[in-house]
mmCIF file of C-alpha atoms and ligand atoms in Angstrom:
data_model
loop_
_atom_site.group_PDB
_atom_site.id
_atom_site.type_symbol
_atom_site.label_atom_id
_atom_site.label_comp_id
_atom_site.label_asym_id
_atom_site.label_seq_id
_atom_site.Cartn_x
_atom_site.Cartn_y
_atom_site.Cartn_z
ATOM 1 C CA UNK F 1 -96.900 12.641 -1.203
ATOM 2 C CA UNK F 2 -94.771 10.286 0.809
ATOM 3 C CA UNK F 3 -91.921 10.417 -1.682
ATOM 4 C CA UNK F 4 -88.950 11.710 0.165
ATOM 5 C CA UNK F 5 -85.347 11.560 -0.935
ATOM 6 C CA UNK F 6 -83.969 12.375 2.471
ATOM 7 C CA UNK F 7 -82.216 9.752 4.518
ATOM 8 C CA UNK F 8 -83.678 7.261 6.959
ATOM 9 C CA UNK F 9 -81.303 7.162 9.923
ATOM 10 C CA UNK F 10 -81.538 4.258 12.367
ATOM 11 C CA UNK F 11 -80.357 4.845 15.903
ATOM 12 C CA UNK F 12 -80.366 2.797 19.078
ATOM 13 C CA UNK F 13 -78.160 0.767 21.371
ATOM 14 C CA UNK F 14 -75.393 -1.533 20.141
ATOM 15 C CA UNK F 15 -76.941 -4.803 19.011
ATOM 16 C CA UNK F 16 -80.456 -3.424 18.439
ATOM 17 C CA UNK F 17 -80.313 -4.483 14.781
ATOM 18 C CA UNK F 18 -79.610 -1.184 13.014
ATOM 19 C CA UNK F 19 -77.465 -2.773 10.291
ATOM 20 C CA UNK F 20 -79.604 -5.856 9.692
ATOM 21 C CA UNK F 21 -82.861 -3.916 9.650
ATOM 22 C CA UNK F 22 -81.242 -1.115 7.621
ATOM 23 C CA UNK F 23 -80.116 -3.508 4.892
ATOM 24 C CA UNK F 24 -83.656 -4.903 4.676
ATOM 25 C CA UNK F 25 -85.171 -1.422 4.353
ATOM 26 C CA UNK F 26 -82.648 -0.472 1.691
ATOM 27 C CA UNK F 27 -83.405 -3.611 -0.328
ATOM 28 C CA UNK F 28 -87.174 -3.182 -0.121
ATOM 29 C CA UNK F 29 -87.124 0.581 -0.563
ATOM 30 C CA UNK F 30 -84.622 0.843 -3.429
ATOM 31 C CA UNK F 31 -82.220 2.970 -1.400
ATOM 32 C CA UNK F 32 -78.532 2.540 -0.712
ATOM 33 C CA UNK F 33 -77.436 1.287 2.696
ATOM 34 C CA UNK F 34 -74.644 3.021 4.607
ATOM 35 C CA UNK F 35 -73.122 1.783 7.852
ATOM 36 C CA UNK F 36 -71.678 4.733 9.771
ATOM 37 C CA UNK F 37 -68.967 2.698 11.521
ATOM 38 C CA UNK F 38 -67.834 1.218 8.197
ATOM 39 C CA UNK F 39 -67.784 4.716 6.706
ATOM 40 C CA UNK F 40 -65.560 5.914 9.574
ATOM 41 C CA UNK F 41 -63.328 2.831 9.285
ATOM 42 C CA UNK F 42 -62.840 3.332 5.556
ATOM 43 C CA UNK F 43 -61.944 7.004 6.008
ATOM 44 C CA UNK F 44 -59.547 6.271 8.865
ATOM 45 C CA UNK F 45 -58.106 3.142 7.268
ATOM 46 C CA UNK F 46 -58.535 1.204 10.498
ATOM 47 C CA UNK F 47 -61.151 -0.627 12.551
ATOM 48 C CA UNK F 48 -63.225 1.140 15.219
ATOM 49 C CA UNK F 49 -61.375 -0.842 17.901
ATOM 50 C CA UNK F 50 -58.024 0.428 16.586
ATOM 51 C CA UNK F 51 -59.319 4.012 16.475
ATOM 52 C CA UNK F 52 -60.301 3.707 20.164
ATOM 53 C CA UNK F 53 -56.860 2.277 20.974
ATOM 54 C CA UNK F 54 -54.927 4.872 19.050
ATOM 55 C CA UNK F 55 -56.979 8.057 19.561
ATOM 56 C CA UNK F 56 -59.201 7.195 22.526
ATOM 57 C CA UNK F 57 -62.979 7.508 22.641
ATOM 58 C CA UNK F 58 -62.786 11.296 22.120
ATOM 59 C CA UNK F 59 -60.835 10.811 18.916
ATOM 60 C CA UNK F 60 -63.447 8.357 17.695
ATOM 61 C CA UNK F 61 -66.301 10.722 18.614
ATOM 62 C CA UNK F 62 -64.710 13.516 16.570
ATOM 63 C CA UNK F 63 -64.449 11.237 13.536
ATOM 64 C CA UNK F 64 -68.027 10.141 14.138
ATOM 65 C CA UNK F 65 -69.204 13.751 14.217
ATOM 66 C CA UNK F 66 -67.396 14.506 10.976
ATOM 67 C CA UNK F 67 -69.063 11.440 9.445
ATOM 68 C CA UNK F 68 -72.491 12.695 10.601
ATOM 69 C CA UNK F 69 -71.924 16.083 8.951
ATOM 70 C CA UNK F 70 -70.876 14.408 5.707
ATOM 71 C CA UNK F 71 -73.686 11.849 5.680
ATOM 72 C CA UNK F 72 -76.255 14.578 6.373
ATOM 73 C CA UNK F 73 -75.252 16.101 3.032
ATOM 74 C CA UNK F 74 -76.041 12.849 1.197
ATOM 75 C CA UNK F 75 -79.436 11.752 -0.094
ATOM 76 C CA UNK F 76 -81.685 8.741 -0.371
ATOM 77 C CA UNK F 77 -79.796 6.488 2.036
ATOM 78 C CA UNK F 78 -80.705 4.129 4.821
ATOM 79 C CA UNK F 79 -78.075 4.714 7.499
ATOM 80 C CA UNK F 80 -77.176 2.499 10.455
ATOM 81 C CA UNK F 81 -75.625 4.935 12.922
ATOM 82 C CA UNK F 82 -73.166 3.919 15.624
ATOM 83 C CA UNK F 83 -74.813 3.274 18.989
ATOM 84 C CA UNK F 84 -73.265 6.358 20.559
ATOM 85 C CA UNK F 85 -73.782 8.817 17.711
ATOM 86 C CA UNK F 86 -77.214 10.088 18.696
ATOM 87 C CA UNK F 87 -76.267 10.556 22.321
ATOM 88 C CA UNK F 88 -74.413 13.703 21.203
ATOM 89 C CA UNK F 89 -76.539 16.771 20.598
ATOM 90 C CA UNK F 90 -74.233 17.995 17.819
ATOM 91 C CA UNK F 91 -74.927 14.823 15.826
ATOM 92 C CA UNK F 92 -78.686 15.013 16.384
ATOM 93 C CA UNK F 93 -78.521 18.588 15.123
ATOM 94 C CA UNK F 94 -76.760 17.486 11.940
ATOM 95 C CA UNK F 95 -79.772 15.392 10.882
ATOM 96 C CA UNK F 96 -82.773 16.859 12.693
ATOM 97 C CA UNK F 97 -85.510 18.358 10.544
ATOM 98 C CA UNK F 98 -83.870 17.083 7.377
ATOM 99 C CA UNK F 99 -83.654 13.314 7.632
ATOM 100 C CA UNK F 100 -85.969 10.931 9.491
ATOM 101 C CA UNK F 101 -84.423 9.612 12.694
ATOM 102 C CA UNK F 102 -85.751 6.214 13.766
ATOM 103 C CA UNK F 103 -85.054 4.683 17.174
ATOM 104 C CA UNK F 104 -85.095 0.868 17.214
ATOM 105 C CA UNK F 105 -86.320 0.182 20.708
ATOM 106 C CA UNK F 106 -85.165 -3.295 21.785
ATOM 107 C CA UNK F 107 -85.191 -4.427 25.452
ATOM 108 C CA UNK F 108 -81.898 -4.607 27.337
ATOM 109 C CA UNK F 109 -82.240 -8.349 27.989
ATOM 110 C CA UNK F 110 -82.462 -9.093 24.248
ATOM 111 C CA UNK F 111 -79.449 -6.890 23.575
ATOM 112 C CA UNK F 112 -77.418 -8.455 26.410
ATOM 113 C CA UNK F 113 -78.050 -11.859 24.953
ATOM 114 C CA UNK F 114 -77.039 -10.785 21.451
ATOM 115 C CA UNK F 115 -73.835 -9.150 22.654
ATOM 116 C CA UNK F 116 -72.714 -11.701 25.212
ATOM 117 C CA UNK F 117 -69.843 -12.987 23.046
ATOM 118 C CA UNK F 118 -69.055 -9.708 21.295
ATOM 119 C CA UNK F 119 -65.374 -8.944 20.877
ATOM 120 C CA UNK F 120 -65.579 -5.981 18.506
ATOM 121 C CA UNK F 121 -67.112 -3.207 20.562
ATOM 122 C CA UNK F 122 -64.503 -1.400 22.671
ATOM 123 C CA UNK F 123 -67.034 -0.123 25.221
ATOM 124 C CA UNK F 124 -68.024 -3.694 26.115
ATOM 125 C CA UNK F 125 -64.590 -5.249 26.578
ATOM 126 C CA UNK F 126 -64.577 -5.095 30.374
ATOM 127 C CA UNK F 127 -65.084 -7.501 33.242
ATOM 128 C CA UNK F 128 -68.209 -5.724 34.530
ATOM 129 C CA UNK F 129 -69.797 -5.804 31.081
ATOM 130 C CA UNK F 130 -73.368 -6.544 32.246
ATOM 131 C CA UNK F 131 -73.398 -3.716 34.771
ATOM 132 C CA UNK F 132 -71.780 -1.285 32.310
ATOM 133 C CA UNK F 133 -74.320 -2.184 29.636
ATOM 134 C CA UNK F 134 -77.231 -1.648 31.993
ATOM 135 C CA UNK F 135 -75.913 1.764 33.072
ATOM 136 C CA UNK F 136 -75.214 2.879 29.521
ATOM 137 C CA UNK F 137 -78.592 1.600 28.316
ATOM 138 C CA UNK F 138 -80.484 3.436 31.052
ATOM 139 C CA UNK F 139 -78.568 6.632 30.437
ATOM 140 C CA UNK F 140 -79.055 6.518 26.693
ATOM 141 C CA UNK F 141 -82.643 5.294 26.458
ATOM 142 C CA UNK F 142 -84.318 8.680 27.042
ATOM 143 C CA UNK F 143 -81.773 10.388 24.796
ATOM 144 C CA UNK F 144 -82.579 8.115 21.827
ATOM 145 C CA UNK F 145 -86.286 8.689 22.454
ATOM 146 C CA UNK F 146 -85.835 12.458 22.428
ATOM 147 C CA UNK F 147 -83.658 12.421 19.319
ATOM 148 C CA UNK F 148 -86.021 10.256 17.265
ATOM 149 C CA UNK F 149 -88.835 11.301 14.949
ATOM 150 C CA UNK F 150 -90.145 7.736 14.971
ATOM 151 C CA UNK F 151 -89.813 4.981 17.611
ATOM 152 C CA UNK F 152 -90.196 1.343 16.557
ATOM 153 C CA UNK F 153 -90.377 -1.625 18.901
ATOM 154 C CA UNK F 154 -87.752 -3.735 17.181
ATOM 155 C CA UNK F 155 -88.319 -7.196 18.607
ATOM 156 C CA UNK F 156 -89.814 -8.671 15.448
ATOM 157 C CA UNK F 157 -87.806 -10.263 12.643
ATOM 158 C CA UNK F 158 -85.534 -7.810 10.795
ATOM 159 C CA UNK F 159 -87.834 -7.964 7.770
ATOM 160 C CA UNK F 160 -90.996 -7.243 9.770
ATOM 161 C CA UNK F 161 -89.199 -4.415 11.556
ATOM 162 C CA UNK F 162 -88.040 -3.058 8.185
ATOM 163 C CA UNK F 163 -91.649 -2.950 6.941
ATOM 164 C CA UNK F 164 -92.764 -1.258 10.152
ATOM 165 C CA UNK F 165 -90.051 1.371 9.784
ATOM 166 C CA UNK F 166 -91.026 2.064 6.156
ATOM 167 C CA UNK F 167 -94.687 2.401 7.113
ATOM 168 C CA UNK F 168 -93.973 4.750 10.001
ATOM 169 C CA UNK F 169 -91.469 6.850 8.048
ATOM 170 C CA UNK F 170 -93.982 7.308 5.264
ATOM 171 C CA UNK F 171 -96.661 8.345 7.766
ATOM 172 C CA UNK F 172 -94.186 10.764 9.341
ATOM 173 C CA UNK F 173 -93.304 12.256 5.944
ATOM 174 C CA UNK F 174 -96.954 12.668 4.991
ATOM 175 C CA UNK F 175 -97.474 14.493 8.260
ATOM 176 C CA UNK F 176 -94.775 16.995 7.316
ATOM 177 C CA UNK F 177 -95.869 17.734 3.765
HETATM 178 C C1 LIG E 201 -70.686 2.500 20.045
HETATM 179 C C2 LIG E 201 -71.353 1.658 19.186
HETATM 180 C C3 LIG E 201 -70.705 1.013 18.038
HETATM 181 C C4 LIG E 201 -69.489 1.814 17.581
HETATM 182 C C5 LIG E 201 -68.578 2.096 18.736
HETATM 183 C C6 LIG E 201 -69.245 2.880 19.849
HETATM 184 C C7 LIG E 201 -71.441 3.094 21.184
HETATM 185 O O1 LIG E 201 -71.620 0.883 16.962
HETATM 186 O O2 LIG E 201 -69.873 3.022 16.962
HETATM 187 O O3 LIG E 201 -68.115 0.862 19.222
HETATM 188 O O4 LIG E 201 -70.979 4.086 21.779
HETATM 189 O O5 LIG E 201 -72.540 2.584 21.484
HETATM 190 P P1 LIG E 201 -72.832 -0.216 16.934
HETATM 191 O O6 LIG E 201 -74.015 0.393 17.589
HETATM 192 O O7 LIG E 201 -73.035 -0.439 15.478
HETATM 193 O O8 LIG E 201 -72.334 -1.408 17.639
#
């Protein structure tokens, strides 16, 4: 009971802490950590920003989908997904019912503050960044909620959030078995 080799997949908006929390879960839970953007970058041999420049957002989304299909075949991982991945039904479908999808629900104001000096995320490199973030956040929020098996308010420290995720994932797994 509660022992499940399937993946824990963290989703949520850019800057919600998927990687930091994910690394903590992996360390405490004896699983490997996988960052989806890093996985895509290694396969493509270039940074996400360069992929956007060279192939556009659509090109990136296709690579991201391929990564989702491949990762869904793997086992026993904690995965930090890219912020846009779970806004596409085809990616939700790749994981749903097999892995546990966890939405890290962090308020927009916290995220705005964390990302105010960000230079790496192509979608945020624009003069109307605050407005664009608000629109994207509001559009995506219900989609993350729908996609997720578990929703965690992620405003605590990464370690506390990691423990909360582990607790909730175990409860979710016990419910299924
Ligand atoms: C994106 C989020 C990024 C990265 C890409 C697109 C998005 O990942 O995949 O820049 O659409 O929200 P993080 O959530 O890790 O920043």
